[in-house]
Amino acid sequence: MGSVNSRHNQQDWVDIRHDGETGIETIQAHFTGHAYDPHDHDELLLGVTQQGLQRFQCNRFVHTSCPGRAILIEPGAMHDGHATQPEGFTYVMIYLPQPWVATMMQRRKMGDIAGVGAAFRHTLTDDPHLITAISQAWCSMHYGEGRLARDEHLDNLMTLLSAHLALRKPSTMNASLVQMNRVCEYLRENMAQDIGLDTLSRETGLDRFRLSRQFKKAFGQSPHAWLVRLRLRTARRMLAQGMTPVQVASLVGFADQSHLGRWFQRAYRVSPAAYQRKCTNVLD
């Protein structure tokens, strides 16, 4: 399990640890003022606010978490974060990879969340049993209490988490959403390229202005913002696999390492190099 502590000023700090066996990450952080720009994750996020008021926008609603309250964010949900008081806020978070969660759910015959097929019933909860389970699982992993403690606390967490998951039923997509999903697929396949609106317009048969409007209506963000989020999530995975920031920047489509670094820092409040060291214990 690797770790890194990244301080951005005397008051703000981030401490991240990574469990190589499960792929689960744990974080503890403190922020005053602005914390994160809008971003999303491939993982399920389970957290607990420890101190202060933590305000963030998620699923197009503004939420405020107070000490002792749990935060539940599903994969792909855009969210940001900031403090509402001068003393800031402190929180802990567990990042559960979707494949790991899917395996745990299938073992319990709880359904399948593959392809982001699940959402949390509530973004914030005061469920005392779940809050305790998140805290215990976080402690066992963040402080390296060993596999037995980790496994027992994670098993308990998954059992309690099932009551907060709402599996989504497949829905029939209208023609507009089909076109917008085609745009997403094109961006996934060509993320390393310098893509313009005219290219996306040719792919869909829509003029660029109508395309931009429909994309934002479907996903709540512009095609460029969606592409940046995709590049960041992909970069995070590649860095965890041991690729260097220079390699990653080129492969995901950022202009250079500094361009990747600026976006990565805004979204995750840690540099790509520090994050890469944390996941692999590889030195610069």
Short mmCIF file of C-alpha atoms in Angstrom, two decimals:
data_model
loop_
_atom_site.label_atom_id
_atom_site.label_comp_id
_atom_site.label_asym_id
_atom_site.label_seq_id
_atom_site.Cartn_x
_atom_site.Cartn_y
_atom_site.Cartn_z
CA MET A 1 0.00 0.00 0.00
CA GLY A 2 1.53 3.32 -1.07
CA SER A 3 0.76 6.78 0.29
CA VAL A 4 1.38 10.43 -0.45
CA ASN A 5 0.70 13.61 1.42
CA SER A 6 0.33 16.66 -0.81
CA ARG A 7 0.10 20.12 0.77
CA HIS A 8 -0.96 23.13 -1.29
CA ASN A 9 -0.62 25.74 1.47
CA GLN A 10 -0.25 25.76 5.21
CA GLN A 11 -3.93 24.96 5.75
CA ASP A 12 -4.92 22.59 2.92
CA TRP A 13 -3.64 19.02 2.74
CA VAL A 14 -4.41 15.70 1.06
CA ASP A 15 -3.27 12.23 2.21
CA ILE A 16 -3.98 9.39 -0.25
CA ARG A 17 -3.26 5.67 0.05
CA HIS A 18 -3.67 2.88 -2.46
CA ASP A 19 -4.21 -0.83 -1.83
CA GLY A 20 -2.57 -2.70 -4.68
CA GLU A 21 -4.46 -5.96 -4.08
CA THR A 22 -8.01 -4.54 -4.28
CA GLY A 23 -7.30 -1.34 -6.19
CA ILE A 24 -9.18 0.57 -3.48
CA GLU A 25 -7.95 4.04 -2.60
CA THR A 26 -8.49 5.91 0.66
CA ILE A 27 -8.11 9.62 1.22
CA GLN A 28 -8.17 12.04 4.11
CA ALA A 29 -8.11 15.74 3.29
CA HIS A 30 -8.65 19.19 4.74
CA PHE A 31 -9.58 22.26 2.69
CA THR A 32 -10.35 25.89 3.34
CA GLY A 33 -12.26 27.78 0.67
CA HIS A 34 -12.26 26.12 -2.76
CA ALA A 35 -11.47 22.41 -2.72
CA TYR A 36 -12.16 20.82 -6.12
CA ASP A 37 -13.25 21.87 -9.59
CA PRO A 38 -16.15 19.81 -11.05
CA HIS A 39 -14.95 16.30 -11.88
CA ASP A 40 -16.07 12.68 -11.73
CA HIS A 41 -14.67 9.25 -10.97
CA ASP A 42 -14.94 5.71 -12.30
CA GLU A 43 -15.25 4.45 -8.72
CA LEU A 44 -17.99 4.49 -6.10
CA LEU A 45 -17.14 7.13 -3.49
CA LEU A 46 -18.07 6.61 0.16
CA GLY A 47 -17.03 9.28 2.64
CA VAL A 48 -17.62 10.78 6.05
CA THR A 49 -17.22 14.45 6.99
CA GLN A 50 -15.09 14.69 10.11
CA GLN A 51 -14.99 18.43 10.79
CA GLY A 52 -16.58 21.60 9.38
CA LEU A 53 -19.22 22.02 6.68
CA GLN A 54 -18.51 20.43 3.30
CA ARG A 55 -20.60 21.87 0.46
CA PHE A 56 -20.65 20.43 -3.04
CA GLN A 57 -22.80 20.15 -6.12
CA CYS A 58 -23.68 16.65 -7.30
CA ASN A 59 -26.40 15.38 -9.62
CA ARG A 60 -27.34 19.04 -10.22
CA PHE A 61 -28.20 19.64 -6.55
CA VAL A 62 -26.21 21.47 -3.87
CA HIS A 63 -25.49 19.39 -0.76
CA THR A 64 -23.99 20.33 2.60
CA SER A 65 -22.44 17.64 4.77
CA CYS A 66 -21.81 18.23 8.46
CA PRO A 67 -19.58 16.23 10.86
CA GLY A 68 -20.64 12.60 11.16
CA ARG A 69 -22.67 12.53 7.93
CA ALA A 70 -21.89 10.10 5.10
CA ILE A 71 -21.42 11.07 1.45
CA LEU A 72 -22.33 8.59 -1.32
CA ILE A 73 -21.37 9.38 -4.93
CA GLU A 74 -21.88 6.94 -7.80
CA PRO A 75 -19.48 6.53 -10.73
CA GLY A 76 -19.72 9.25 -13.34
CA ALA A 77 -21.51 11.74 -11.07
CA MET A 78 -20.06 15.23 -11.51
CA HIS A 79 -19.21 16.94 -8.24
CA ASP A 80 -17.09 19.74 -6.85
CA GLY A 81 -16.39 20.96 -3.31
CA HIS A 82 -15.74 23.97 -1.12
CA ALA A 83 -15.79 25.04 2.52
CA THR A 84 -18.53 27.30 3.83
CA GLN A 85 -16.64 28.46 6.92
CA PRO A 86 -13.16 29.98 7.41
CA GLU A 87 -11.93 26.98 9.40
CA GLY A 88 -12.62 24.71 6.42
CA PHE A 89 -13.58 21.04 6.51
CA THR A 90 -11.94 17.64 6.94
CA TYR A 91 -13.23 14.38 5.49
CA VAL A 92 -12.30 10.80 4.69
CA MET A 93 -13.25 8.93 1.51
CA ILE A 94 -13.03 5.41 0.11
CA TYR A 95 -12.83 4.90 -3.67
CA LEU A 96 -14.27 1.49 -4.60
CA PRO A 97 -13.49 0.31 -8.16
CA GLN A 98 -16.57 -0.82 -10.08
CA PRO A 99 -15.18 -4.29 -10.98
CA TRP A 100 -14.41 -4.97 -7.30
CA VAL A 101 -17.89 -3.81 -6.22
CA ALA A 102 -19.55 -5.86 -8.97
CA THR A 103 -17.74 -8.99 -7.78
CA MET A 104 -18.74 -8.38 -4.16
CA MET A 105 -22.39 -7.79 -5.15
CA GLN A 106 -22.57 -10.89 -7.34
CA ARG A 107 -21.24 -13.02 -4.48
CA ARG A 108 -24.13 -11.73 -2.37
CA LYS A 109 -26.65 -12.05 -5.24
CA MET A 110 -27.29 -8.31 -4.93
CA GLY A 111 -27.34 -7.57 -8.65
CA ASP A 112 -24.75 -6.10 -10.99
CA ILE A 113 -23.55 -2.50 -11.18
CA ALA A 114 -21.50 -3.09 -14.34
CA GLY A 115 -21.54 -0.13 -16.69
CA VAL A 116 -22.53 2.31 -13.94
CA GLY A 117 -25.88 0.57 -13.61
CA ALA A 118 -26.53 1.72 -10.08
CA ALA A 119 -27.20 4.96 -8.28
CA PHE A 120 -27.36 5.83 -4.61
CA ARG A 121 -30.82 6.60 -3.27
CA HIS A 122 -29.42 9.63 -1.44
CA THR A 123 -26.19 11.60 -1.79
CA LEU A 124 -26.08 12.27 1.96
CA THR A 125 -27.20 9.90 4.71
CA ASP A 126 -27.30 9.85 8.50
CA ASP A 127 -27.53 6.04 8.66
CA PRO A 128 -25.41 5.37 11.78
CA HIS A 129 -24.57 1.77 10.85
CA LEU A 130 -23.33 2.70 7.37
CA ILE A 131 -21.38 5.68 8.72
CA THR A 132 -19.63 3.42 11.24
CA ALA A 133 -18.93 0.82 8.53
CA ILE A 134 -17.37 3.42 6.21
CA SER A 135 -15.21 4.76 9.04
CA GLN A 136 -14.06 1.30 10.11
CA ALA A 137 -13.26 0.20 6.56
CA TRP A 138 -11.38 3.44 5.95
CA CYS A 139 -9.33 3.06 9.13
CA SER A 140 -8.43 -0.56 8.44
CA MET A 141 -7.11 0.32 4.97
CA HIS A 142 -5.65 3.77 5.51
CA TYR A 143 -3.68 2.69 8.56
CA GLY A 144 -2.69 -0.71 7.14
CA GLU A 145 -4.29 -2.91 9.80
CA GLY A 146 -3.84 -6.04 7.68
CA ARG A 147 -5.84 -8.13 5.26
CA LEU A 148 -8.14 -9.79 7.79
CA ALA A 149 -9.29 -6.47 9.26
CA ARG A 150 -9.60 -5.00 5.76
CA ASP A 151 -11.66 -7.90 4.41
CA GLU A 152 -14.01 -8.11 7.39
CA HIS A 153 -14.72 -4.38 7.41
CA LEU A 154 -15.19 -4.24 3.63
CA ASP A 155 -17.59 -7.20 3.74
CA ASN A 156 -19.63 -5.49 6.42
CA LEU A 157 -19.59 -2.25 4.43
CA MET A 158 -20.88 -3.93 1.27
CA THR A 159 -23.67 -5.67 3.17
CA LEU A 160 -24.89 -2.37 4.64
CA LEU A 161 -24.37 -0.47 1.38
CA SER A 162 -26.90 -2.63 -0.49
CA ALA A 163 -29.81 -0.84 1.20
CA HIS A 164 -28.61 2.46 -0.26
CA LEU A 165 -28.22 1.30 -3.87
CA ALA A 166 -30.95 1.62 -6.48
CA LEU A 167 -30.21 -0.53 -9.53
CA ARG A 168 -31.23 1.23 -12.71
CA LYS A 169 -33.51 -0.50 -15.18
CA PRO A 170 -32.51 -0.30 -18.84
CA SER A 171 -34.37 2.49 -20.58
CA THR A 172 -35.22 3.09 -24.20
CA MET A 173 -33.07 5.91 -25.57
CA ASN A 174 -34.58 8.50 -27.87
CA ALA A 175 -32.90 9.42 -31.14
CA SER A 176 -31.18 12.49 -29.68
CA LEU A 177 -29.60 10.53 -26.83
CA VAL A 178 -28.45 7.86 -29.28
CA GLN A 179 -26.66 10.58 -31.26
CA MET A 180 -25.10 12.06 -28.14
CA ASN A 181 -23.89 8.63 -27.02
CA ARG A 182 -22.32 8.30 -30.45
CA VAL A 183 -20.44 11.53 -29.76
CA CYS A 184 -19.21 10.09 -26.45
CA GLU A 185 -18.05 6.91 -28.13
CA TYR A 186 -16.19 8.90 -30.78
CA LEU A 187 -14.48 10.95 -28.07
CA ARG A 188 -13.48 7.77 -26.21
CA GLU A 189 -11.96 6.26 -29.32
CA ASN A 190 -10.14 9.45 -30.33
CA MET A 191 -9.36 11.17 -27.02
CA ALA A 192 -5.69 11.60 -27.92
CA GLN A 193 -6.63 13.63 -31.00
CA ASP A 194 -7.27 17.38 -31.23
CA ILE A 195 -11.00 17.10 -31.98
CA GLY A 196 -13.11 20.05 -33.12
CA LEU A 197 -16.87 20.63 -33.17
CA ASP A 198 -16.93 20.34 -36.96
CA THR A 199 -15.60 16.77 -36.67
CA LEU A 200 -18.32 15.85 -34.18
CA SER A 201 -20.90 17.54 -36.38
CA ARG A 202 -19.91 15.34 -39.32
CA GLU A 203 -20.13 12.23 -37.13
CA THR A 204 -23.72 12.99 -36.06
CA GLY A 205 -25.10 14.93 -39.01
CA LEU A 206 -26.03 17.80 -36.66
CA ASP A 207 -24.84 21.37 -37.01
CA ARG A 208 -22.31 22.30 -34.34
CA PHE A 209 -24.65 24.64 -32.43
CA ARG A 210 -27.48 22.12 -32.18
CA LEU A 211 -24.97 19.42 -31.23
CA SER A 212 -23.59 21.52 -28.37
CA ARG A 213 -27.08 22.27 -27.05
CA GLN A 214 -28.22 18.65 -27.19
CA PHE A 215 -25.00 17.36 -25.62
CA LYS A 216 -25.29 19.75 -22.69
CA LYS A 217 -28.95 18.85 -22.24
CA ALA A 218 -28.09 15.13 -22.20
CA PHE A 219 -25.00 15.24 -19.96
CA GLY A 220 -25.07 18.59 -18.19
CA GLN A 221 -21.74 19.72 -19.67
CA SER A 222 -20.19 20.69 -22.98
CA PRO A 223 -18.40 18.18 -25.23
CA HIS A 224 -15.05 19.73 -24.26
CA ALA A 225 -15.78 19.48 -20.53
CA TRP A 226 -16.86 15.86 -21.00
CA LEU A 227 -13.65 15.11 -22.93
CA VAL A 228 -11.49 16.68 -20.21
CA ARG A 229 -13.23 14.54 -17.57
CA LEU A 230 -12.64 11.44 -19.73
CA ARG A 231 -8.97 12.29 -20.16
CA LEU A 232 -8.55 12.83 -16.42
CA ARG A 233 -10.19 9.54 -15.46
CA THR A 234 -8.09 7.69 -18.04
CA ALA A 235 -4.93 9.47 -16.89
CA ARG A 236 -5.63 8.48 -13.30
CA ARG A 237 -5.88 4.79 -14.30
CA MET A 238 -2.71 4.95 -16.39
CA LEU A 239 -0.74 6.63 -13.61
CA ALA A 240 -1.90 3.95 -11.18
CA GLN A 241 -0.58 1.33 -13.62
CA GLY A 242 2.89 2.90 -13.48
CA MET A 243 3.00 5.03 -16.61
CA THR A 244 4.87 8.30 -16.23
CA PRO A 245 3.08 11.67 -16.49
CA VAL A 246 4.88 12.42 -19.77
CA GLN A 247 3.61 9.17 -21.31
CA VAL A 248 0.11 9.66 -19.97
CA ALA A 249 -0.21 13.24 -21.18
CA SER A 250 0.56 12.14 -24.73
CA LEU A 251 -1.69 9.07 -24.67
CA VAL A 252 -4.81 10.81 -23.38
CA GLY A 253 -4.53 13.98 -25.45
CA PHE A 254 -3.18 16.71 -23.18
CA ALA A 255 -0.75 19.06 -24.94
CA ASP A 256 2.13 18.19 -22.59
CA GLN A 257 2.93 17.18 -19.01
CA SER A 258 2.26 20.66 -17.62
CA HIS A 259 -1.15 20.75 -19.33
CA LEU A 260 -2.03 17.42 -17.69
CA GLY A 261 -0.68 18.68 -14.39
CA ARG A 262 -2.84 21.80 -14.34
CA TRP A 263 -6.08 19.91 -14.99
CA PHE A 264 -5.15 17.01 -12.67
CA GLN A 265 -4.32 19.37 -9.81
CA ARG A 266 -7.62 21.24 -10.19
CA ALA A 267 -9.66 18.05 -10.17
CA TYR A 268 -7.81 15.92 -7.59
CA ARG A 269 -5.64 18.42 -5.65
CA VAL A 270 -2.53 16.32 -6.11
CA SER A 271 0.04 16.35 -8.92
CA PRO A 272 0.19 13.49 -11.46
CA ALA A 273 3.75 12.65 -10.36
CA ALA A 274 2.77 12.46 -6.68
CA TYR A 275 -0.28 10.36 -7.49
CA GLN A 276 1.83 8.03 -9.67
CA ARG A 277 4.37 7.56 -6.88
CA LYS A 278 1.59 6.83 -4.40
CA CYS A 279 0.16 4.05 -6.54
CA THR A 280 3.41 2.40 -7.59
CA ASN A 281 6.15 3.61 -5.21
CA VAL A 282 8.11 4.58 -8.36
CA LEU A 283 10.39 7.56 -7.88
CA ASP A 284 10.70 10.40 -10.41
#
